[in-house]
Short mmCIF file of C-alpha atoms in Angstrom, two decimals:
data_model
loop_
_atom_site.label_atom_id
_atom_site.label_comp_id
_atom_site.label_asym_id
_atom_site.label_seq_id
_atom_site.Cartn_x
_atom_site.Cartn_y
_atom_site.Cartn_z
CA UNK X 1 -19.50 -6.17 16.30
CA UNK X 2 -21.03 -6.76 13.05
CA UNK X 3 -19.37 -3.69 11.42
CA UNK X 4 -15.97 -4.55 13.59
CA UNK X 5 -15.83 -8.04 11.72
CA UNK X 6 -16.63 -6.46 8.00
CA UNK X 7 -13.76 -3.92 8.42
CA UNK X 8 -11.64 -6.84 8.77
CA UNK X 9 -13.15 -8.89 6.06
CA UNK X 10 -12.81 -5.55 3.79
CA UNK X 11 -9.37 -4.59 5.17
CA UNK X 12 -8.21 -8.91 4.67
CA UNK X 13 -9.24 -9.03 0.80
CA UNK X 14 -7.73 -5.11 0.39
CA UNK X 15 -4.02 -6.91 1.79
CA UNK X 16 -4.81 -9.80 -0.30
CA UNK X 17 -4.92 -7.50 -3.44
CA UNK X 18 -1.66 -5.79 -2.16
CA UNK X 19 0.20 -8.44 -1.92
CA UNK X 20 1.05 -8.72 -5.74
CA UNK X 21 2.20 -4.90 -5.96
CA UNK X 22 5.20 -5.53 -5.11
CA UNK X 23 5.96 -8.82 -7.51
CA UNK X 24 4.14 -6.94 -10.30
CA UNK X 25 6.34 -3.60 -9.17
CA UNK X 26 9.75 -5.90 -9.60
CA UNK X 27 8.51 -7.45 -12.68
CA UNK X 28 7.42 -4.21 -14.57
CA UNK X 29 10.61 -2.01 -13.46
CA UNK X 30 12.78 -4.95 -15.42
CA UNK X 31 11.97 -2.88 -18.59
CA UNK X 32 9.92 -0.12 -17.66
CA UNK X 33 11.88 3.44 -15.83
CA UNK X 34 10.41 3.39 -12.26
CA UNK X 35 9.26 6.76 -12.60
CA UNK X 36 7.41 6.23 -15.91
CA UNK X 37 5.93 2.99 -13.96
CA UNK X 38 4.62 5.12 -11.03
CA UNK X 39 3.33 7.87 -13.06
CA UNK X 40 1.82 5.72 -15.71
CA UNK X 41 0.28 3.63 -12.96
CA UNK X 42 -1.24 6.99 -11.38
CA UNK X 43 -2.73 8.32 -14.53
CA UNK X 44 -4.14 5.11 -15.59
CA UNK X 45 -6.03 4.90 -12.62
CA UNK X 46 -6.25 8.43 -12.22
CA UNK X 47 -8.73 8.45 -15.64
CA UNK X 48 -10.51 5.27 -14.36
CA UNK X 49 -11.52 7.14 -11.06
CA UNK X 50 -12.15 10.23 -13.16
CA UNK X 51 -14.92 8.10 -14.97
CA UNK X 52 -16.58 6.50 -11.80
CA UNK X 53 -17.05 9.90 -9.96
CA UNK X 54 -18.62 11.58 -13.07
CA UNK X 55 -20.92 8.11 -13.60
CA UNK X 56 -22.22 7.75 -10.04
CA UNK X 57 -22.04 11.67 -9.74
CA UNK X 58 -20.32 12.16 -6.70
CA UNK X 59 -20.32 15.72 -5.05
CA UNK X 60 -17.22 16.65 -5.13
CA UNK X 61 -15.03 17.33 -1.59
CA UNK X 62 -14.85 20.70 -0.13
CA UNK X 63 -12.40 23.09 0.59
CA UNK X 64 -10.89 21.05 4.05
CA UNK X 65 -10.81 18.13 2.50
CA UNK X 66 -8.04 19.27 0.19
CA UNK X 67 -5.30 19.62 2.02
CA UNK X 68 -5.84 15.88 3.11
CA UNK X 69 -6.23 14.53 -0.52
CA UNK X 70 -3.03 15.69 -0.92
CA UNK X 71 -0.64 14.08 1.76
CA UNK X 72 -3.22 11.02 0.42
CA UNK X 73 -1.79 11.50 -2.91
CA UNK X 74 2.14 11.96 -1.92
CA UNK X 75 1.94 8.92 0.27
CA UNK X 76 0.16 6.73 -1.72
CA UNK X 77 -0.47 7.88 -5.18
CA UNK X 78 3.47 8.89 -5.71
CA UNK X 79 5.40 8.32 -2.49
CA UNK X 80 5.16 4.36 -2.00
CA UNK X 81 5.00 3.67 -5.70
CA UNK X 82 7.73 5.61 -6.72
CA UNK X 83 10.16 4.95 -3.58
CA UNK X 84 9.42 1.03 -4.00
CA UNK X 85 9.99 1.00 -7.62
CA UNK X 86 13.49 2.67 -7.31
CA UNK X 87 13.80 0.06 -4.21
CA UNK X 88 13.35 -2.78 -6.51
CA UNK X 89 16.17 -2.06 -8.60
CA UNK X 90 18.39 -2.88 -5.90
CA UNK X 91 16.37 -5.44 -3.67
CA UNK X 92 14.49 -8.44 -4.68
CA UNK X 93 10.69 -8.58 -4.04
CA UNK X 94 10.85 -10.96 -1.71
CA UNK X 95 13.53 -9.13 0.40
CA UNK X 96 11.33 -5.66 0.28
CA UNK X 97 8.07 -7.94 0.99
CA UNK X 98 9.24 -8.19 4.43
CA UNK X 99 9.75 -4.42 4.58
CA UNK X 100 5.79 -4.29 4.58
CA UNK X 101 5.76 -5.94 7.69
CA UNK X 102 6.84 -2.28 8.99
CA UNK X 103 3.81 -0.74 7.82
CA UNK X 104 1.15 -1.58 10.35
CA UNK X 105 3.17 -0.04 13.34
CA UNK X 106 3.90 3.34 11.00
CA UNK X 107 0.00 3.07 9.89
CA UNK X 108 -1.08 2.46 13.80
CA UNK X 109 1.39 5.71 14.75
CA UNK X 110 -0.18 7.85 11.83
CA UNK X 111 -4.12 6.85 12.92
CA UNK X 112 -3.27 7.90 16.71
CA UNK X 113 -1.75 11.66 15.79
CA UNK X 114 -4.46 12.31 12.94
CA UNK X 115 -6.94 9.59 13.40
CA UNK X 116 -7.30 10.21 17.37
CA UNK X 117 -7.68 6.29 17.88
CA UNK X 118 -6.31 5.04 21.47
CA UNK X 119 -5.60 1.00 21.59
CA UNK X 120 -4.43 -0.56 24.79
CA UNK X 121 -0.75 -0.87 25.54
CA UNK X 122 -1.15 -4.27 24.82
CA UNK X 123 -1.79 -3.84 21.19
CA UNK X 124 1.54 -1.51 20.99
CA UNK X 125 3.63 -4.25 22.09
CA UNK X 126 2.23 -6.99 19.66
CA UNK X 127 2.37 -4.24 17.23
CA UNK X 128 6.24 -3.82 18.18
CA UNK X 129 7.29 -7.42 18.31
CA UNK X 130 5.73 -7.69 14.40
CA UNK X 131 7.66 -4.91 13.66
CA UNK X 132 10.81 -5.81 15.50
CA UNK X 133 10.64 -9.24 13.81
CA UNK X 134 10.52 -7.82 10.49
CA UNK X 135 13.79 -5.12 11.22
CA UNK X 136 15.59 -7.95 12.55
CA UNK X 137 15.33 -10.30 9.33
CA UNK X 138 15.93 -7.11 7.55
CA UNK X 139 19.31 -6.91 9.60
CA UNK X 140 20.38 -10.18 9.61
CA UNK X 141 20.17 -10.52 5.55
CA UNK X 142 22.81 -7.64 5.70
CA UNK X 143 21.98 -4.03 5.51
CA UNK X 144 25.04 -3.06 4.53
CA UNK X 145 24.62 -4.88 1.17
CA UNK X 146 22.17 -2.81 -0.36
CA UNK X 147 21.66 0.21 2.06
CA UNK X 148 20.15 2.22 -0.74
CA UNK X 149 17.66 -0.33 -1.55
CA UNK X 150 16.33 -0.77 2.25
CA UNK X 151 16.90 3.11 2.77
CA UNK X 152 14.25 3.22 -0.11
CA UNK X 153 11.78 1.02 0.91
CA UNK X 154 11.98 2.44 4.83
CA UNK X 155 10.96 5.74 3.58
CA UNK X 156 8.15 3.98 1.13
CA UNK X 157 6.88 2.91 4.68
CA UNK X 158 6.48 5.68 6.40
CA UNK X 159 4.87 7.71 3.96
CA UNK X 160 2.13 4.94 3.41
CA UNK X 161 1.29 4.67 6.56
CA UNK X 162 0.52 8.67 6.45
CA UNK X 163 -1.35 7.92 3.54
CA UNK X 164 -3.54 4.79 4.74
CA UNK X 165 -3.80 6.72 8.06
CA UNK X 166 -5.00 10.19 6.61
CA UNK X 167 -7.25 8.65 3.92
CA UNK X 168 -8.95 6.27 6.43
CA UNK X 169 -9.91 9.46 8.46
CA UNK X 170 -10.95 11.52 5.34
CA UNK X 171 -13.01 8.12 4.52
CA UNK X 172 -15.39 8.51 7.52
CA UNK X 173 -16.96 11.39 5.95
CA UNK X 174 -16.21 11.60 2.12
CA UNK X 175 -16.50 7.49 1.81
CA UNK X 176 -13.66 5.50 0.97
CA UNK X 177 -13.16 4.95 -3.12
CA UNK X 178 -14.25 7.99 -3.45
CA UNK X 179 -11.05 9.87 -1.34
CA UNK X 180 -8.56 7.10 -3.08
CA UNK X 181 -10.16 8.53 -6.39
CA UNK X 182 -10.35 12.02 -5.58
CA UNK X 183 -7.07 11.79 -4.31
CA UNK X 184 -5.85 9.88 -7.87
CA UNK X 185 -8.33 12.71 -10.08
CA UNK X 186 -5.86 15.40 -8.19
CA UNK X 187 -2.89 13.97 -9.23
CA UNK X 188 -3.83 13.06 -12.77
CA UNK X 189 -2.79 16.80 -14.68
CA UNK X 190 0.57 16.19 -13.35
CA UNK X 191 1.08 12.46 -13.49
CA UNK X 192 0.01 12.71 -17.33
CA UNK X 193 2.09 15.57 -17.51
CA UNK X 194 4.89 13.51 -16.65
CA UNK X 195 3.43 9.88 -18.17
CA UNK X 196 4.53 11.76 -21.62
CA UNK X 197 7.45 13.32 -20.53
CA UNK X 198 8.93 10.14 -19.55
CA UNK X 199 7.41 7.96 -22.02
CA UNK X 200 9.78 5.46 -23.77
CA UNK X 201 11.07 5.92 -27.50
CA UNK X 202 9.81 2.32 -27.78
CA UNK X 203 7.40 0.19 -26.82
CA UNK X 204 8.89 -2.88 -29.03
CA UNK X 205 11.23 -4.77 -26.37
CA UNK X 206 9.12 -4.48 -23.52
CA UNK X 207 7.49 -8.05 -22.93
CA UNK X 208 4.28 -9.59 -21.78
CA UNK X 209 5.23 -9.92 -18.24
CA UNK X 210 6.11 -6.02 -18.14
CA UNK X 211 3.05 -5.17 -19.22
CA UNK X 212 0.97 -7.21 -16.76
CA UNK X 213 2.97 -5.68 -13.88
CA UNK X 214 1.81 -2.62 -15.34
CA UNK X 215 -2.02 -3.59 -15.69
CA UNK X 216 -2.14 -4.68 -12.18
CA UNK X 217 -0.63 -2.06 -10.14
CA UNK X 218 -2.55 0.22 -12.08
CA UNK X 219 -6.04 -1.52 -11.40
CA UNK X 220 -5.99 -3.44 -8.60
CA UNK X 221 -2.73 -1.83 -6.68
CA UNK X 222 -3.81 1.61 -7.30
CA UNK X 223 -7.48 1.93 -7.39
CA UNK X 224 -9.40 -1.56 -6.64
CA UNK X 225 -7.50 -2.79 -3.20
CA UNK X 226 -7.94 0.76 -1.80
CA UNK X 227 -12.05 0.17 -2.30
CA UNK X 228 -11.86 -2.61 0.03
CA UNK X 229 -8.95 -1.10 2.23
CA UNK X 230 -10.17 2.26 3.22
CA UNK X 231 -13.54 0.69 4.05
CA UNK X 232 -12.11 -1.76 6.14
CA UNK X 233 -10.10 1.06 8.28
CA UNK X 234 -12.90 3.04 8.70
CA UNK X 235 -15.52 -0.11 9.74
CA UNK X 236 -12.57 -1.42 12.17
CA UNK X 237 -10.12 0.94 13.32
CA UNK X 238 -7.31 2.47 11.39
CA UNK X 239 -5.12 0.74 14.51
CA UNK X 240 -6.98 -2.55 14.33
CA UNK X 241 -7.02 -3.63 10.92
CA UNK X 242 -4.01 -1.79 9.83
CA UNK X 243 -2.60 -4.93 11.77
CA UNK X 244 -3.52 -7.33 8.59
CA UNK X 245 -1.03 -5.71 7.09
CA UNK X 246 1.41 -7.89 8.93
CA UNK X 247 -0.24 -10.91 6.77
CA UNK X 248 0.71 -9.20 3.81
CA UNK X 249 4.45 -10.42 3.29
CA UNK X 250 2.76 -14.17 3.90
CA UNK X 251 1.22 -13.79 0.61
CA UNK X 252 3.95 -11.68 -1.04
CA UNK X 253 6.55 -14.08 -0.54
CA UNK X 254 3.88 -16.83 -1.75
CA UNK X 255 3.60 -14.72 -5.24
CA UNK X 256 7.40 -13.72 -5.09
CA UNK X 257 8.13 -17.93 -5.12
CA UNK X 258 5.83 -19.21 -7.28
CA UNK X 259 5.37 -16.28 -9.80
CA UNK X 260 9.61 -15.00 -10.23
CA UNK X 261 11.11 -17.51 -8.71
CA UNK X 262 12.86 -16.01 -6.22
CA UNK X 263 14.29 -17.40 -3.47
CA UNK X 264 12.30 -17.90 -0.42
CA UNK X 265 14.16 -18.98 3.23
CA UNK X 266 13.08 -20.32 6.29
CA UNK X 267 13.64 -17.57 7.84
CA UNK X 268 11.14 -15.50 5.56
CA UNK X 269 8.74 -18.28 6.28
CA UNK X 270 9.48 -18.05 10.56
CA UNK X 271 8.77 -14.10 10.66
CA UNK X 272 5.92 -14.71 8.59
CA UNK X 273 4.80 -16.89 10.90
CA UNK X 274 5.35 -14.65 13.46
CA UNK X 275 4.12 -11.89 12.83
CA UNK X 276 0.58 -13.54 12.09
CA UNK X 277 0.90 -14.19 15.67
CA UNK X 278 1.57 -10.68 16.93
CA UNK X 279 -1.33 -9.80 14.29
CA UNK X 280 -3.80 -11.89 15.93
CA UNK X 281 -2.80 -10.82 19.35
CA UNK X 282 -2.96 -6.96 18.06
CA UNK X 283 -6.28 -7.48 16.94
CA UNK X 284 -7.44 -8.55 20.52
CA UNK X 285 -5.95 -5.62 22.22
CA UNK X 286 -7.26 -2.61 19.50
CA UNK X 287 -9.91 -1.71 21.79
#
């Protein structure tokens, strides 16, 4: 019980940290190329998790494990970034926010077919009305009116939830910074590779702002929340606490108000609302 309650403690501040990846996404891809941003964000924290293996000398993973550090990298390293950033050029962040709400159900689907979890029935359908309240809002704001945009952050979705589902399974034996950094260290010749290719001819218009969104998804959205998230899917059930995910657009569209300014409606606000309940309800029915 005691580890049950830290995974969700650990897997609650790693959706916390989240949260702002999207705002900081939307504000950095204002001046910044979304593939420069997503590459730039992966080799920053690609050399930052370089340094922490080598310091705490951590062996490294073996021959199995690669194969896994890889669909850990394309979903999470390069997939979600990338496919979110281009999404943000044609959605607001409050709009794809709600698009998150998608995730738990995709990460729940991922940790049954590699994970080998089993929750009750019950959890499924709590798990689908979350996800069925975030598809509707998603409908009723029009789909039609930016069907590139929501195409975009659909397939962001699914290949995060391989990546949450098939790192928090590689976690149980390699630990759980070390496969996001071992996944980011793999990545890193190529995402430099590409940092310079795509670097700007100048840095001089690109603002303050910009280069906080940068700072953040590179530290916290890319290396620090995945510290606390991994370990909480492990401790709890990839399943379980994938669930808090559903909390996530409740802080999002917090950050997306206060911090751009964007409009927030009461209809955000009601499927935030309920899809805290379905979370709460999932969380009974995981085992």
């Amino acid at each position: 019980m005691e580890q049950t309650s830290s995974g969700w403690a650990n897997g609650f501040i790693g959706v916390v940290i989240f949260s702002g990846s999207l705002p900081a996404t939307r504000v950095a891809v204002m001046q910044f190329d979304p593939v420069f941003l997503t590459v730039t964000r992966a080799a920053i924290a690609g050399m930052l998790a370089l340094c922490l293996l080598l310091v705490f000398k951590e062996k490294r993973p073996v021959r199995r494990d690669i194969g896994s550090l890889v669909v850990v990298a394309l979903g999470v390293v390069v997939g979600f970034p990338l496919l979110s950033a281009l999404a943000l050029q044609y959605v607001t962040s409050a709009h794809s926010i709600v698009f998150v709400g998608l995730l738990p159900l995709a990460t729940a689907i991922f940790g049954v077919i590699r994970g080998g979890e089993r929750p009750r029935p019950a959890f499924w359908l709590f798990s689908a009305m979350g996800s069925a309240l975030v598809a509707g809002f998603a409908l009723s704001q029009g789909l039609a009116a930016s069907p590139i945009g929501d195409g975009l952050m659909l397939a962001a979705i699914i290949v995060c939830g391989l990546g949450y589902a098939e790192g928090a399974r590689l976690s149980r034996t390699l630990g759980g910074w070390q496969v996001i950094s071992w996944a980011l260290v793999i990545s890193l010749p190529v995402m430099a590779v590409l940092a310079l290719a795509y670097l700007p001819p100048s840095f001089a218009g690109i603002g303050v702002p910009a280069w906080i969104g940068l700072a953040y998804v590179s530290l916290f959205s890319m290396l620090i929340g995945f510290v606390f998230w991994y370990r909480g899917l492990v401790q709890g059930g990839i399943a379980a606490v994938g669930q808090l995910q559903l909390l996530q657009p409740f802080f999002g569209l917090a950050l997306a108000a206060t911090l751009l300014h964007e409009p927030v409606t009461w209809m955000m606000l009601a499927v935030t609302v309920g899809v805290i309940i379905c979370v709460v309800g999932a969380r009974k029915f995981a085992n």
